[in-house]
Amino acid sequence: MKRILPLVGFVSLAFALTACGGKGGEVDADIAQSVAATQTKMAWEESVESARQTEEASAGTSSESQTTPEVVHVMLPEGPGEAFNSYVTDFNSIDYADEGITYGDQFLINRYERPFTVEMAEYRGYLDIILANLDAAPPWIYLDVYLAEDLPESAAALYGIELDLDIDGRGDFLVQAPLPTEVDWTVAGVVVREDSNNDVGGDNPQLSDDLPEDQWGDGFDRVVFDSGQGEDPDLAWVRRNPEDPTSIQFAFKS
């Protein structure tokens, strides 16, 4: 359309110029037509050039607006130490996986054991968390997550950590990452979300209560970090544990 609209404008102009020179002699008419034709050609060339420049400028602006800013890292995590500050264990469902059942559900504290596909059809050991170790080494917090089986080369798996900083039973932050493919630290796919209005967990965050839909809240409603984009491009990282094929490691700023 950018090239059609100027053409419509100067075609109308050419008709006007030709009509203005129509009542004189044949020579005057020829001259008028020549002038009109010359002006029309010049107008056409100028319009084409203007349209081309407008199109290039528009494309450049669109490209720039869609370009994601380059992430420049200042600080990379090293790795957790040999000692750790705290840990948590979880039920291992591998013993009863062939039967499609698990004894790991704890309904009263809202913990469900589901390292299976839909309807408990197939067991997925790389989703079955059995242990997590936390190591505080400021400015970093490291978390080693151990699974029941070796991690696959690739899978549509998402791993996460919920952080309750004020110990009120509600998650304040959620750190998530897809299955990492390398043993090097990366921010690719790592997302940190915040519950800015403190509504995670409903009325009783320690219980599996049944709230009406209008009281569900909006969960972790604010994204503070996404693959290096955010106020701190080094906020959170993930990698495969280079020393254990059943483990992935998170690192995030304290």
C-alpha positions as a LaTeX table, in Angstrom:
\begin{tabular}{lrrr}
\hline
Residue & $x$ (\AA) & $y$ (\AA) & $z$ (\AA) \\
\hline
Met1 & 0.00 & 0.00 & 0.00 \\
Lys2 & 2.89 & 2.38 & 0.61 \\
Arg3 & 3.77 & 2.22 & $-3.08$ \\
Ile4 & 0.20 & 2.34 & $-4.43$ \\
Leu5 & $-0.96$ & 5.47 & $-2.60$ \\
Pro6 & 1.68 & 7.84 & $-4.12$ \\
Leu7 & 0.85 & 6.45 & $-7.56$ \\
Val8 & $-2.81$ & 7.38 & $-7.09$ \\
Gly9 & $-1.80$ & 10.91 & $-6.05$ \\
Phe10 & 0.46 & 11.75 & $-8.97$ \\
Val11 & $-1.77$ & 10.12 & $-11.60$ \\
Ser12 & $-4.50$ & 12.56 & $-10.52$ \\
Leu13 & $-1.97$ & 15.38 & $-10.78$ \\
Ala14 & $-1.08$ & 14.35 & $-14.37$ \\
Phe15 & $-4.71$ & 14.55 & $-15.45$ \\
Ala16 & $-5.00$ & 18.03 & $-13.97$ \\
Leu17 & $-1.92$ & 19.33 & $-15.78$ \\
Thr18 & $-3.05$ & 17.90 & $-19.14$ \\
Ala19 & $-6.49$ & 19.47 & $-18.81$ \\
Cys20 & $-4.99$ & 22.91 & $-18.03$ \\
Gly21 & $-3.10$ & 23.01 & $-21.36$ \\
Gly22 & $-5.90$ & 21.86 & $-23.63$ \\
Lys23 & $-7.29$ & 25.14 & $-25.10$ \\
Gly24 & $-4.17$ & 26.61 & $-26.85$ \\
Gly25 & $-2.72$ & 25.67 & $-30.23$ \\
Glu26 & $-1.33$ & 22.27 & $-31.07$ \\
Val27 & 2.23 & 23.41 & $-30.20$ \\
Asp28 & 1.10 & 24.75 & $-26.85$ \\
Ala29 & $-0.82$ & 21.53 & $-26.26$ \\
Asp30 & 2.24 & 19.43 & $-27.12$ \\
Ile31 & 4.42 & 21.53 & $-24.83$ \\
Ala32 & 1.88 & 21.26 & $-22.04$ \\
Gln33 & 1.68 & 17.51 & $-22.48$ \\
Ser34 & 5.49 & 17.23 & $-22.51$ \\
Val35 & 5.74 & 19.30 & $-19.35$ \\
Ala36 & 3.01 & 17.25 & $-17.73$ \\
Ala37 & 4.69 & 14.01 & $-18.75$ \\
Thr38 & 8.07 & 15.20 & $-17.42$ \\
Gln39 & 6.57 & 16.33 & $-14.13$ \\
Thr40 & 4.64 & 13.10 & $-13.90$ \\
Lys41 & 7.78 & 11.03 & $-14.41$ \\
Met42 & 9.69 & 13.11 & $-11.86$ \\
Ala43 & 6.83 & 12.84 & $-9.40$ \\
Trp44 & 6.69 & 9.09 & $-9.96$ \\
Glu45 & 10.44 & 8.69 & $-9.37$ \\
Glu46 & 10.30 & 10.85 & $-6.24$ \\
Ser47 & 7.29 & 8.93 & $-4.94$ \\
Val48 & 8.96 & 5.57 & $-5.54$ \\
Glu49 & 12.11 & 6.73 & $-3.76$ \\
Ser50 & 10.07 & 8.17 & $-0.88$ \\
Ala51 & 8.09 & 4.97 & $-0.56$ \\
Arg52 & 11.30 & 2.91 & $-0.58$ \\
Gln53 & 12.87 & 5.04 & 2.16 \\
Thr54 & 9.68 & 4.92 & 4.22 \\
Glu55 & 9.51 & 1.14 & 3.90 \\
Glu56 & 13.15 & 0.71 & 4.90 \\
Ala57 & 12.74 & 3.03 & 7.87 \\
Ser58 & 9.61 & 1.21 & 8.97 \\
Ala59 & 11.31 & $-2.17$ & 8.65 \\
Gly60 & 14.30 & $-0.92$ & 10.60 \\
Thr61 & 12.14 & 0.43 & 13.39 \\
Ser62 & 10.13 & $-2.79$ & 13.56 \\
Ser63 & 13.29 & $-4.89$ & 13.64 \\
Glu64 & 14.84 & $-2.77$ & 16.38 \\
Ser65 & 11.68 & $-2.87$ & 18.50 \\
Gln66 & 11.54 & $-6.65$ & 18.29 \\
Thr67 & 15.21 & $-7.24$ & 19.04 \\
Thr68 & 15.85 & $-8.64$ & 22.52 \\
Pro69 & 18.60 & $-6.71$ & 24.31 \\
Glu70 & 21.88 & $-8.59$ & 24.53 \\
Val71 & 22.51 & $-10.13$ & 27.94 \\
Val72 & 25.87 & $-9.14$ & 29.42 \\
His73 & 26.85 & $-11.23$ & 32.45 \\
Val74 & 28.97 & $-9.76$ & 35.21 \\
Met75 & 29.06 & $-12.64$ & 37.69 \\
Leu76 & 28.80 & $-16.40$ & 37.17 \\
Pro77 & 28.29 & $-18.95$ & 39.94 \\
Glu78 & 31.09 & $-21.39$ & 40.65 \\
Gly79 & 29.35 & $-24.32$ & 42.30 \\
Pro80 & 28.24 & $-25.60$ & 45.69 \\
Gly81 & 30.78 & $-26.68$ & 48.26 \\
Glu82 & 31.18 & $-30.18$ & 49.66 \\
Ala83 & 29.18 & $-29.31$ & 52.79 \\
Phe84 & 25.58 & $-28.10$ & 52.70 \\
Asn85 & 23.47 & $-26.08$ & 55.10 \\
Ser86 & 20.17 & $-27.92$ & 54.91 \\
Tyr87 & 18.36 & $-30.59$ & 52.97 \\
Val88 & 14.94 & $-32.06$ & 52.33 \\
Thr89 & 14.01 & $-35.58$ & 51.30 \\
Asp90 & 11.06 & $-36.80$ & 49.30 \\
Phe91 & 9.36 & $-40.11$ & 48.63 \\
Asn92 & 10.92 & $-42.38$ & 46.00 \\
Ser93 & 8.17 & $-43.87$ & 43.82 \\
Ile94 & 10.39 & $-46.18$ & 41.81 \\
Asp95 & 9.65 & $-49.22$ & 44.00 \\
Tyr96 & 5.97 & $-49.27$ & 43.03 \\
Ala97 & 6.27 & $-47.64$ & 39.62 \\
Asp98 & 5.43 & $-50.81$ & 37.70 \\
Glu99 & 2.11 & $-50.98$ & 39.54 \\
Gly100 & 1.27 & $-47.37$ & 38.66 \\
Ile101 & 0.86 & $-46.36$ & 42.29 \\
Thr102 & 2.68 & $-44.22$ & 44.83 \\
Tyr103 & 2.54 & $-43.84$ & 48.60 \\
Gly104 & 4.08 & $-40.39$ & 48.54 \\
Asp105 & 0.91 & $-38.30$ & 48.65 \\
Gln106 & 0.45 & $-36.18$ & 51.76 \\
Phe107 & $-2.85$ & $-34.43$ & 51.25 \\
Leu108 & $-2.97$ & $-32.48$ & 54.50 \\
Ile109 & 0.21 & $-30.57$ & 53.65 \\
Asn110 & $-0.64$ & $-30.19$ & 49.95 \\
Arg111 & 2.17 & $-32.43$ & 48.68 \\
Tyr112 & 1.49 & $-34.79$ & 45.81 \\
Glu113 & 3.80 & $-37.38$ & 44.31 \\
Arg114 & 3.26 & $-37.52$ & 40.55 \\
Pro115 & 6.41 & $-38.53$ & 38.60 \\
Phe116 & 4.15 & $-40.20$ & 36.03 \\
Thr117 & 2.45 & $-39.42$ & 32.75 \\
Val118 & $-1.30$ & $-38.76$ & 32.67 \\
Glu119 & $-3.41$ & $-41.24$ & 34.62 \\
Met120 & $-0.25$ & $-42.68$ & 36.25 \\
Ala121 & 0.40 & $-44.58$ & 33.01 \\
Glu122 & 4.21 & $-44.40$ & 32.76 \\
Tyr123 & 6.81 & $-43.68$ & 35.43 \\
Arg124 & 9.31 & $-40.88$ & 34.82 \\
Gly125 & 12.30 & $-41.28$ & 37.14 \\
Tyr126 & 13.85 & $-38.01$ & 35.98 \\
Leu127 & 10.86 & $-36.22$ & 37.56 \\
Asp128 & 10.96 & $-38.17$ & 40.82 \\
Ile129 & 12.75 & $-35.88$ & 43.28 \\
Ile130 & 14.22 & $-37.80$ & 46.19 \\
Leu131 & 16.63 & $-35.28$ & 47.74 \\
Ala132 & 17.56 & $-31.61$ & 47.61 \\
Asn133 & 20.62 & $-30.07$ & 49.29 \\
Leu134 & 20.93 & $-26.34$ & 49.93 \\
Asp135 & 24.29 & $-24.60$ & 50.21 \\
Ala136 & 24.45 & $-20.92$ & 51.17 \\
Ala137 & 27.65 & $-19.37$ & 49.85 \\
Pro138 & 26.94 & $-15.62$ & 49.52 \\
Pro139 & 26.23 & $-14.03$ & 47.18 \\
Trp140 & 24.92 & $-17.38$ & 45.90 \\
Ile141 & 22.44 & $-19.95$ & 47.11 \\
Tyr142 & 22.96 & $-23.37$ & 45.52 \\
Leu143 & 20.42 & $-26.14$ & 45.34 \\
Asp144 & 21.27 & $-29.68$ & 44.23 \\
Val145 & 18.17 & $-31.59$ & 43.16 \\
Tyr146 & 18.56 & $-35.37$ & 42.95 \\
Leu147 & 16.20 & $-37.56$ & 40.93 \\
Ala148 & 15.48 & $-41.28$ & 41.12 \\
Glu149 & 16.98 & $-41.99$ & 37.68 \\
Asp150 & 19.51 & $-40.48$ & 35.30 \\
Leu151 & 18.47 & $-37.37$ & 33.43 \\
Pro152 & 17.62 & $-37.96$ & 29.76 \\
Glu153 & 19.38 & $-36.06$ & 27.00 \\
Ser154 & 16.19 & $-34.12$ & 26.38 \\
Ala155 & 12.64 & $-34.07$ & 27.74 \\
Ala156 & 9.69 & $-31.73$ & 28.12 \\
Ala157 & 10.43 & $-31.39$ & 31.83 \\
Leu158 & 10.25 & $-28.33$ & 34.05 \\
Tyr159 & 11.93 & $-28.11$ & 37.46 \\
Gly160 & 11.28 & $-25.52$ & 40.12 \\
Ile161 & 11.97 & $-24.17$ & 43.59 \\
Glu162 & 9.42 & $-22.34$ & 45.72 \\
Leu163 & 10.93 & $-19.89$ & 48.21 \\
Asp164 & 9.07 & $-18.86$ & 51.36 \\
Leu165 & 11.24 & $-16.03$ & 52.68 \\
Asp166 & 9.04 & $-14.87$ & 55.56 \\
Ile167 & 8.11 & $-18.41$ & 56.69 \\
Asp168 & 4.36 & $-17.87$ & 56.57 \\
Gly169 & 3.65 & $-21.00$ & 54.55 \\
Arg170 & 3.18 & $-19.07$ & 51.31 \\
Gly171 & 5.63 & $-19.12$ & 48.43 \\
Asp172 & 7.11 & $-15.68$ & 47.80 \\
Phe173 & 9.21 & $-16.57$ & 44.76 \\
Leu174 & 9.20 & $-19.38$ & 42.23 \\
Val175 & 12.35 & $-20.29$ & 40.30 \\
Gln176 & 11.76 & $-22.55$ & 37.28 \\
Ala177 & 13.91 & $-23.98$ & 34.51 \\
Pro178 & 13.56 & $-26.58$ & 31.77 \\
Leu179 & 15.76 & $-29.67$ & 31.76 \\
Pro180 & 19.31 & $-28.33$ & 31.17 \\
Thr181 & 21.29 & $-29.96$ & 28.39 \\
Glu182 & 24.83 & $-29.01$ & 29.47 \\
Val183 & 27.03 & $-29.09$ & 32.58 \\
Asp184 & 27.86 & $-25.40$ & 32.10 \\
Trp185 & 25.82 & $-22.80$ & 33.92 \\
Thr186 & 23.15 & $-21.13$ & 31.80 \\
Val187 & 20.29 & $-18.67$ & 32.26 \\
Ala188 & 18.46 & $-19.98$ & 29.18 \\
Gly189 & 14.87 & $-20.75$ & 30.08 \\
Val190 & 15.33 & $-19.81$ & 33.74 \\
Val191 & 12.39 & $-17.76$ & 35.04 \\
Val192 & 11.91 & $-16.18$ & 38.48 \\
Arg193 & 8.39 & $-15.15$ & 39.45 \\
Glu194 & 7.17 & $-13.27$ & 42.52 \\
Asp195 & 3.87 & $-13.35$ & 44.35 \\
Ser196 & 3.60 & $-9.58$ & 44.70 \\
Asn197 & 0.27 & $-9.58$ & 46.57 \\
Asn198 & 0.84 & $-12.56$ & 48.87 \\
Asp199 & $-2.13$ & $-14.65$ & 47.73 \\
Val200 & $-0.43$ & $-17.98$ & 46.97 \\
Gly201 & $-2.02$ & $-20.78$ & 48.96 \\
Gly202 & $-5.42$ & $-19.25$ & 49.53 \\
Asp203 & $-6.81$ & $-18.80$ & 53.04 \\
Asn204 & $-4.85$ & $-21.69$ & 54.58 \\
Pro205 & $-1.57$ & $-22.18$ & 52.73 \\
Gln206 & $-0.63$ & $-25.15$ & 54.88 \\
Leu207 & $-3.79$ & $-27.05$ & 54.01 \\
Ser208 & $-5.31$ & $-28.48$ & 50.86 \\
Asp209 & $-8.48$ & $-26.43$ & 51.17 \\
Asp210 & $-11.11$ & $-26.15$ & 48.46 \\
Leu211 & $-11.53$ & $-22.48$ & 47.58 \\
Pro212 & $-14.23$ & $-21.13$ & 45.27 \\
Glu213 & $-12.94$ & $-19.97$ & 41.92 \\
Asp214 & $-13.35$ & $-16.27$ & 42.73 \\
Gln215 & $-10.84$ & $-16.69$ & 45.58 \\
Trp216 & $-8.08$ & $-18.47$ & 43.66 \\
Gly217 & $-5.95$ & $-15.34$ & 43.30 \\
Asp218 & $-3.35$ & $-14.73$ & 40.62 \\
Gly219 & $-0.48$ & $-16.82$ & 42.01 \\
Phe220 & 3.07 & $-15.82$ & 41.12 \\
Asp221 & 1.96 & $-12.76$ & 39.21 \\
Arg222 & 5.19 & $-10.84$ & 38.50 \\
Val223 & 8.13 & $-11.98$ & 36.38 \\
Val224 & 11.35 & $-10.53$ & 37.81 \\
Phe225 & 13.81 & $-12.53$ & 35.66 \\
Asp226 & 13.52 & $-14.34$ & 32.35 \\
Ser227 & 16.57 & $-15.91$ & 30.66 \\
Gly228 & 18.84 & $-13.05$ & 31.71 \\
Gln229 & 16.29 & $-10.28$ & 31.20 \\
Gly230 & 15.56 & $-8.31$ & 34.35 \\
Glu231 & 17.17 & $-5.90$ & 36.77 \\
Asp232 & 19.97 & $-8.40$ & 37.45 \\
Pro233 & 21.04 & $-10.47$ & 34.41 \\
Asp234 & 22.90 & $-12.86$ & 36.74 \\
Leu235 & 20.05 & $-13.53$ & 39.14 \\
Ala236 & 19.42 & $-17.26$ & 38.53 \\
Trp237 & 21.17 & $-20.13$ & 36.73 \\
Val238 & 20.80 & $-23.86$ & 36.09 \\
Arg239 & 22.99 & $-26.72$ & 34.88 \\
Arg240 & 23.36 & $-30.48$ & 34.96 \\
Asn241 & 25.40 & $-31.61$ & 37.93 \\
Pro242 & 28.81 & $-32.40$ & 36.39 \\
Glu243 & 29.44 & $-35.02$ & 39.08 \\
Asp244 & 26.11 & $-36.85$ & 39.13 \\
Pro245 & 23.90 & $-37.82$ & 36.15 \\
Thr246 & 20.79 & $-37.91$ & 38.36 \\
Ser247 & 21.06 & $-34.31$ & 39.50 \\
Ile248 & 20.48 & $-30.78$ & 38.32 \\
Gln249 & 21.79 & $-27.68$ & 40.11 \\
Phe250 & 20.28 & $-24.25$ & 40.61 \\
Ala251 & 22.17 & $-21.13$ & 41.63 \\
Phe252 & 20.50 & $-17.84$ & 42.49 \\
Lys253 & 21.48 & $-14.63$ & 44.25 \\
Ser254 & 20.87 & $-14.48$ & 47.97 \\
\hline
\end{tabular}
